[in-house]
Coordinates of C-alpha atoms in Angstrom, one line a residue:
M1 CA 17.3 7.2 19.0
A2 CA 19.3 4.4 18.3
E3 CA 16.0 3.3 16.1
S4 CA 16.3 6.3 14.1
L5 CA 20.2 5.6 13.3
N6 CA 19.3 1.8 12.5
A7 CA 16.6 2.9 9.9
L8 CA 19.0 5.3 8.3
L9 CA 21.9 2.9 8.0
Q10 CA 19.4 0.3 6.3
A11 CA 18.3 3.1 3.8
S12 CA 22.0 3.8 3.2
V13 CA 22.9 -0.2 2.7
W14 CA 20.0 -0.8 0.4
L15 CA 20.8 2.6 -1.5
A16 CA 23.9 1.1 -2.2
I17 CA 22.4 -2.5 -3.5
T18 CA 20.3 -0.3 -5.9
V19 CA 22.9 2.4 -7.2
V20 CA 25.2 -1.0 -7.9
L21 CA 22.4 -2.9 -9.1
L22 CA 21.3 0.1 -11.8
A23 CA 24.9 0.3 -13.1
A24 CA 25.1 -3.2 -13.5
L25 CA 21.8 -3.4 -15.7
R26 CA 22.5 -0.5 -17.3
P27 CA 24.0 -1.4 -20.5
L28 CA 21.0 -4.1 -20.8
L29 CA 18.4 -1.6 -20.4
L30 CA 20.4 0.8 -22.8
A31 CA 20.3 -2.0 -25.3
L32 CA 16.4 -2.8 -24.8
G33 CA 14.7 0.6 -24.3
G34 CA 17.2 2.9 -25.1
A35 CA 18.2 6.6 -22.7
A36 CA 14.6 7.1 -21.7
L37 CA 14.3 3.4 -20.4
V38 CA 17.6 3.9 -18.5
Y39 CA 16.4 7.3 -17.3
R40 CA 13.2 6.2 -15.7
S41 CA 15.1 3.2 -14.0
W42 CA 16.3 6.2 -11.4
W43 CA 13.1 6.0 -9.7
C44 CA 13.6 2.6 -8.5
V45 CA 15.7 4.7 -5.8
P46 CA 13.2 6.4 -4.2
V47 CA 10.4 3.8 -4.6
L48 CA 12.6 1.8 -2.7
L49 CA 13.7 3.8 -0.1
G50 CA 9.8 4.8 0.4
A51 CA 9.1 0.7 0.7
L52 CA 11.4 1.0 3.8
H53 CA 9.0 3.1 5.8
L54 CA 5.7 1.2 4.8
P55 CA 4.5 -1.0 7.5
L56 CA 4.4 -4.9 7.3
P57 CA 0.9 -6.5 7.4
M58 CA 1.9 -9.0 9.9
G59 CA 3.7 -6.8 12.7
P60 CA 4.5 -8.3 16.5
M61 CA 1.0 -9.0 17.9
V62 CA 0.0 -8.5 21.3
D63 CA -2.1 -11.8 22.9
A64 CA -4.0 -10.4 25.9
L65 CA -6.9 -11.9 27.9
P66 CA -10.2 -9.5 27.8
V67 CA -10.1 -8.9 31.5
L68 CA -7.2 -7.3 33.6
A69 CA -6.8 -7.3 36.9
A70 CA -7.9 -4.0 39.1
A71 CA -5.7 -2.1 41.2
V72 CA -2.5 -4.1 42.8
A73 CA 0.1 -3.1 45.3
W74 CA 2.4 -0.8 44.6
T75 CA 6.2 -1.4 44.5
A76 CA 9.1 0.5 43.9
P77 CA 10.1 1.7 40.5
V78 CA 13.1 0.3 38.9
V79 CA 15.6 2.5 38.2
V80 CA 16.6 2.6 34.5
P81 CA 20.2 3.2 33.5
A82 CA 20.9 6.6 31.8
A83 CA 20.9 6.1 27.6
P84 CA 24.0 6.4 26.2
T85 CA 25.1 9.8 24.9
W86 CA 26.7 8.4 21.6
P87 CA 23.5 7.8 19.6
W88 CA 22.4 11.7 19.7
L89 CA 26.2 12.5 19.0
L90 CA 25.7 10.8 15.7
L91 CA 22.7 12.2 15.0
L92 CA 23.8 15.7 15.5
A93 CA 26.6 15.0 13.3
W94 CA 24.3 13.8 10.5
A95 CA 21.9 16.4 11.1
L96 CA 24.7 19.3 10.7
G97 CA 25.9 17.8 7.5
A98 CA 22.5 17.5 6.2
L99 CA 22.1 21.0 7.1
G100 CA 25.4 22.1 5.3
M101 CA 24.3 20.1 2.1
G102 CA 21.2 21.8 2.0
G103 CA 22.7 25.4 2.6
A104 CA 25.4 24.6 0.0
S105 CA 22.7 23.9 -2.6
W106 CA 20.6 26.7 -1.8
R107 CA 23.6 29.4 -2.0
A108 CA 24.7 27.2 -5.5
Q109 CA 21.3 28.1 -7.0
R110 CA 20.6 31.5 -5.7
R111 CA 24.3 32.2 -7.0
F112 CA 23.1 31.0 -10.4
E113 CA 19.8 32.8 -10.6
R114 CA 21.2 36.2 -9.2
A115 CA 23.9 35.6 -12.1
M116 CA 21.3 35.7 -14.7
G117 CA 20.8 39.4 -14.2
T118 CA 17.7 41.2 -15.2
L119 CA 15.1 39.0 -17.1
R120 CA 12.8 39.8 -20.2
P121 CA 10.0 37.8 -21.3
R122 CA 10.2 37.0 -25.3
A123 CA 7.5 36.4 -27.6
D124 CA 7.8 32.2 -27.6
G125 CA 6.7 32.0 -24.0
T126 CA 10.8 32.0 -22.9
W127 CA 12.7 34.3 -21.2
Q128 CA 16.2 36.0 -22.1
A129 CA 18.9 36.9 -19.7
S130 CA 20.8 39.9 -19.5
A131 CA 23.9 37.7 -18.1
D132 CA 24.8 34.2 -18.9
P133 CA 26.1 32.0 -16.3
G134 CA 25.2 28.8 -18.0
L135 CA 22.1 29.0 -20.4
P136 CA 20.1 27.6 -22.1
A137 CA 18.4 26.2 -18.9
L138 CA 15.3 25.2 -17.4
V139 CA 14.7 27.1 -14.1
G140 CA 12.7 26.7 -11.1
L141 CA 10.7 24.3 -9.6
W142 CA 7.1 25.3 -9.2
A143 CA 6.9 27.4 -12.3
P144 CA 9.9 26.7 -14.3
R145 CA 11.0 28.9 -16.9
I146 CA 13.3 28.6 -19.7
V147 CA 15.9 31.3 -19.7
V148 CA 18.5 31.8 -23.0
G149 CA 21.3 34.0 -22.7
P150 CA 21.9 37.5 -24.1
A151 CA 23.3 36.2 -27.2
F152 CA 21.1 33.1 -28.2
E153 CA 20.0 34.6 -31.3
A154 CA 23.8 35.6 -32.2
D155 CA 25.2 32.0 -31.5
F156 CA 22.5 29.7 -32.8
S157 CA 20.5 29.7 -36.4
P158 CA 16.8 29.9 -36.1
A159 CA 16.9 25.9 -36.6
E160 CA 19.1 25.5 -33.7
Q161 CA 17.5 27.8 -31.4
D162 CA 14.3 26.0 -32.0
L163 CA 16.1 22.6 -31.2
I164 CA 17.1 23.9 -28.1
L165 CA 13.7 25.3 -26.7
Q166 CA 12.3 22.1 -28.0
H167 CA 14.9 20.3 -25.3
E168 CA 13.8 22.1 -22.3
R169 CA 10.2 22.0 -23.1
S170 CA 10.6 18.1 -22.7
H171 CA 12.3 18.7 -19.5
R172 CA 9.1 20.5 -17.9
R173 CA 7.0 18.3 -19.7
H174 CA 8.3 15.7 -17.9
G175 CA 8.9 17.1 -14.2
D176 CA 12.9 16.8 -14.6
P177 CA 13.2 19.6 -11.9
W178 CA 11.2 17.8 -9.3
A179 CA 12.9 14.8 -10.1
N180 CA 16.4 17.3 -9.2
A181 CA 14.9 18.3 -6.4
V182 CA 14.3 14.7 -5.1
L183 CA 18.2 14.4 -5.7
A184 CA 18.9 17.4 -4.0
L185 CA 16.8 15.8 -1.3
L186 CA 18.7 12.7 -1.1
R187 CA 22.2 14.3 -1.4
C188 CA 21.2 15.8 1.9
V189 CA 19.6 12.9 4.0
F190 CA 22.7 10.5 2.5
W191 CA 25.5 13.6 2.5
F192 CA 27.7 11.0 4.2
H193 CA 27.2 8.1 1.5
P194 CA 30.1 7.4 -0.7
L195 CA 28.1 6.0 -3.6
L196 CA 25.9 8.9 -3.9
P197 CA 28.3 11.6 -5.8
W198 CA 28.7 9.2 -8.3
A199 CA 24.9 8.3 -8.5
A200 CA 24.2 11.9 -8.4
R201 CA 26.2 12.4 -11.5
R202 CA 25.4 9.7 -13.7
F203 CA 21.3 10.4 -12.9
L204 CA 22.1 13.7 -14.3
R205 CA 23.6 12.7 -17.4
D206 CA 21.1 10.0 -17.8
Q207 CA 18.6 12.7 -17.8
E208 CA 20.2 14.5 -20.2
L209 CA 20.8 11.7 -22.9
A210 CA 17.0 10.7 -22.5
C211 CA 16.2 14.6 -23.2
D212 CA 18.4 14.6 -25.9
A213 CA 16.8 10.9 -27.6
R214 CA 13.1 12.5 -27.1
T215 CA 13.9 15.8 -28.9
V216 CA 15.8 14.3 -31.9
D217 CA 14.5 10.5 -32.5
P218 CA 11.1 11.8 -34.0
H219 CA 13.5 13.8 -36.5
P220 CA 16.8 11.5 -37.2
A221 CA 17.4 14.4 -40.2
L222 CA 18.1 16.7 -37.2
R223 CA 20.6 14.8 -35.7
R224 CA 24.0 16.6 -37.3
L225 CA 22.0 19.9 -36.4
Y226 CA 21.7 19.0 -33.0
A227 CA 25.2 17.1 -32.5
N228 CA 26.3 21.1 -33.9
A229 CA 24.3 23.2 -31.5
L230 CA 25.7 21.3 -29.0
L231 CA 29.1 21.8 -30.1
K232 CA 28.6 25.5 -30.0
A233 CA 27.3 25.9 -26.4
Q234 CA 30.0 23.5 -24.8
L235 CA 31.6 26.1 -22.7
V236 CA 32.5 25.4 -18.8
H237 CA 30.2 27.2 -16.4
P238 CA 29.1 27.0 -12.7
V239 CA 25.7 24.9 -12.5
A240 CA 22.7 25.2 -10.4
P241 CA 21.4 22.0 -8.6
M242 CA 18.1 22.1 -9.8
A243 CA 18.4 23.9 -13.1
C244 CA 18.1 21.5 -16.4
H245 CA 20.8 22.8 -18.4
W246 CA 21.5 22.5 -21.7
R247 CA 25.2 22.8 -21.4
S248 CA 26.9 19.7 -20.1
Q249 CA 30.7 19.9 -20.8
P250 CA 31.7 16.7 -19.0
M251 CA 29.5 14.5 -20.9
L252 CA 29.8 15.8 -24.4
K253 CA 31.4 13.1 -26.0
E254 CA 28.7 10.8 -24.6
R255 CA 25.9 12.9 -26.0
I256 CA 27.7 13.6 -29.2
A257 CA 28.2 9.6 -29.7
M258 CA 24.6 8.4 -28.6
L259 CA 23.5 11.4 -31.7
K260 CA 25.9 9.5 -34.0
E261 CA 24.1 6.0 -33.8
H262 CA 21.2 5.1 -35.6
K263 CA 18.1 5.1 -33.5
R264 CA 17.9 1.4 -31.8
K265 CA 15.3 -0.9 -32.4
A266 CA 13.9 -0.6 -28.9
L267 CA 11.2 -2.2 -27.0
P268 CA 7.6 -0.7 -27.1
W269 CA 6.9 1.7 -24.6
M270 CA 4.4 -0.2 -23.1
T271 CA 7.1 -3.2 -22.7
G272 CA 9.9 -1.0 -21.3
Q273 CA 7.4 0.6 -18.6
V274 CA 6.5 -3.0 -17.5
L275 CA 10.3 -4.0 -17.7
V276 CA 11.1 -0.8 -15.0
M277 CA 8.0 -1.5 -12.9
G278 CA 9.2 -4.9 -12.4
L279 CA 12.1 -3.8 -11.1
F280 CA 10.3 -1.1 -8.8
V281 CA 8.1 -3.8 -7.5
G282 CA 10.9 -6.4 -7.3
M283 CA 13.6 -4.3 -5.1
G284 CA 10.6 -2.6 -3.4
T285 CA 9.1 -6.0 -2.3
V286 CA 12.9 -7.3 -1.0
A287 CA 13.5 -4.0 1.0
W288 CA 9.9 -3.7 2.3
A289 CA 10.3 -7.6 3.5
S290 CA 13.8 -6.7 5.1
Q291 CA 11.8 -4.9 8.0
G292 CA 10.9 -8.3 9.3
G293 CA 14.5 -9.3 10.2
A294 CA 15.9 -12.6 9.2
G295 CA 15.4 -15.8 10.7
A296 CA 13.4 -16.1 14.1
G297 CA 10.2 -14.0 14.2
P298 CA 9.1 -11.7 17.2
S299 CA 6.2 -12.6 19.6
I300 CA 4.9 -10.2 22.3
T301 CA 2.3 -10.8 24.5
A302 CA 0.9 -9.2 27.9
E303 CA -0.2 -11.3 30.5
P304 CA -3.1 -10.7 32.9
A305 CA -2.0 -9.8 36.4
A306 CA -3.5 -12.1 39.3
A307 CA -7.3 -11.1 39.9
T308 CA -8.3 -9.6 42.9
K309 CA -11.7 -10.4 44.7
A310 CA -14.3 -8.1 43.7
A311 CA -17.3 -7.2 45.8
K312 CA -20.9 -8.3 44.6
G313 CA -21.8 -6.1 42.1
D314 CA -18.1 -4.8 41.5
V315 CA -16.6 -4.8 38.1
D316 CA -12.9 -4.9 37.6
A317 CA -11.5 -2.9 34.5
Q318 CA -11.7 -4.5 31.4
T319 CA -10.0 -4.3 28.1
R320 CA -11.3 -2.2 25.2
D321 CA -8.5 -1.9 22.7
M322 CA -4.6 -2.8 23.1
G323 CA -3.1 -2.0 19.9
P324 CA 0.2 -3.8 19.4
P325 CA 3.6 -2.6 20.4
T326 CA 6.6 -2.3 18.0
Y327 CA 9.4 -4.7 18.6
P328 CA 12.1 -2.1 19.1
K329 CA 14.8 -2.7 15.8
A330 CA 17.6 -2.9 17.7
A331 CA 16.4 -5.7 19.5
L332 CA 14.8 -7.7 16.8
D333 CA 18.1 -7.2 15.0
Q334 CA 19.9 -8.6 17.8
G335 CA 17.7 -11.0 18.5
I336 CA 17.2 -10.0 22.1
S337 CA 14.1 -11.4 24.4
G338 CA 13.0 -10.0 27.7
K339 CA 10.1 -9.4 30.0
V340 CA 8.5 -5.7 31.1
V341 CA 6.3 -4.9 34.2
L342 CA 3.8 -2.0 33.5
R343 CA 1.4 -0.3 36.0
V344 CA -1.5 1.3 33.9
E345 CA -3.4 3.6 35.4
V346 CA -6.6 3.6 34.2
D347 CA -9.5 6.9 35.2
A348 CA -13.0 6.9 35.1
T349 CA -13.6 7.4 31.4
G350 CA -11.4 4.2 30.6
A351 CA -8.8 6.3 29.3
V352 CA -4.7 5.4 30.4
G353 CA -3.3 8.1 32.7
D354 CA 0.6 7.8 33.7
V355 CA 1.8 4.5 32.7
S356 CA 5.2 3.5 34.8
V357 CA 7.7 0.3 34.6
L358 CA 8.0 -1.9 37.4
S359 CA 10.7 -4.0 36.2
S360 CA 12.4 -4.7 33.1
T361 CA 14.9 -7.3 31.8
P362 CA 17.1 -6.5 30.4
A363 CA 17.1 -3.0 31.8
G364 CA 16.0 -0.1 29.4
V365 CA 15.6 -1.9 26.1
F366 CA 11.8 -2.7 25.9
D367 CA 11.0 0.4 28.2
E368 CA 10.3 2.8 25.6
A369 CA 7.9 0.2 23.0
S370 CA 6.1 -0.9 26.2
I371 CA 5.1 2.4 27.6
A372 CA 4.3 3.9 23.8
A373 CA 2.0 1.2 23.2
A374 CA 0.5 1.3 26.8
K375 CA -0.7 5.3 26.2
R376 CA -2.6 4.1 23.1
W377 CA -4.6 1.4 25.1
T378 CA -8.3 1.9 26.2
F379 CA -10.6 -0.2 28.8
E380 CA -14.2 -0.1 29.8
P381 CA -13.5 1.6 33.5
A382 CA -13.8 -0.5 36.7
R383 CA -16.8 0.1 38.7
R384 CA -17.5 -0.1 42.3
N385 CA -21.3 0.1 43.4
G386 CA -22.1 0.7 39.9
T387 CA -19.8 3.5 39.5
A388 CA -16.9 3.8 37.1
V389 CA -13.8 4.6 39.1
A390 CA -10.1 5.0 38.8
S391 CA -7.5 2.0 38.9
A392 CA -4.4 0.7 38.4
L393 CA -3.3 -2.0 36.5
K394 CA -0.4 -4.3 36.6
I395 CA 0.7 -5.8 33.4
P396 CA 3.5 -8.1 32.3
M397 CA 4.9 -7.8 28.9
T398 CA 6.9 -10.6 27.3
Y399 CA 9.2 -10.3 24.5
E400 CA 10.3 -13.7 22.5
M401 CA 12.3 -14.4 19.7
N402 CA 10.6 -17.3 17.7
E403 CA 11.9 -20.0 15.1
K404 CA 8.7 -18.8 13.1
A405 CA 6.6 -15.9 13.3
P406 CA 3.2 -15.7 15.1
T407 CA 0.4 -17.2 13.0
Q408 CA -3.3 -16.3 13.2

């Protein structure tokens, strides 16, 4: 439980770092590649958060001799102190907040869709609503539809209508509804993050600026017409979390200012892509490498128990596959070392049965990781008079923090 909370905290810290970095780089990216390059740079956030969950290639290793001792004398099990309740309370608070944010987003989306009223198809492949809660907009995720208001033809000239529809089709071609869905998911997971509301607003603004640029850059002569269409549509309306709205009252000034500028001599498309991908790879690599902790490297060893005397022809249980355990993140972050002695029962097929802790120091810190690893191990069963039999192994495991990570 503590490891899950630590992972959430680590992701929150990296989310803050990424948002601040993108905000600092925004003027440079805007000058080099325009609004489209700035918008693409936001994908650094999910890429970096995904990198935090990739396994490290040099994880803690288990050094074990190929033969482990057979059954040993039973010792009284150690009573492990009860786990503290505060991690569960924090996890419950986080889950309630995530569910609350998800429910609010779902209600806002449903309220917007119901407010559109009845939809009827138009000849150009779009849909016309009987009411106008904030249209035109691209609505839907799996099969997004362009929906216009009941007064669409009356409010806009045919040329303006064509530009608006090109704008919404550009949203659909570039998968912007899916980007908004990812944003909605992040807002649920990181509902407590103080920077996320600002980042969400900035992301949606950059999305609209990028779509404006894609629509008018091929037709510079239509910039004034496009600006007039924006001015006609600017009314305050509630918005749906995953819809791509033509109307965006808070950023009207910014959108008009961009249209007044001459087209920048931006970097070629491929150069801009390489620049953004370099940002992705650099940030993702740093975040991925940070999982290993700073300073000392962990080392885990599984020691053989004292061998028992076996009669002639008898064979003790032998290891077949001993996968490495995971060094508990809380212990890794705090530089804690320790030792756990396990009693591992092996049945006549070589599968692991019951695993129990005989002793652990510090108590309760490494127990869960040790038991989880032991349950994945497999063995060659012990044999008595040529017949496979069940046995039990006593396996001490030592967790240590070294100055350097173990090399192979």
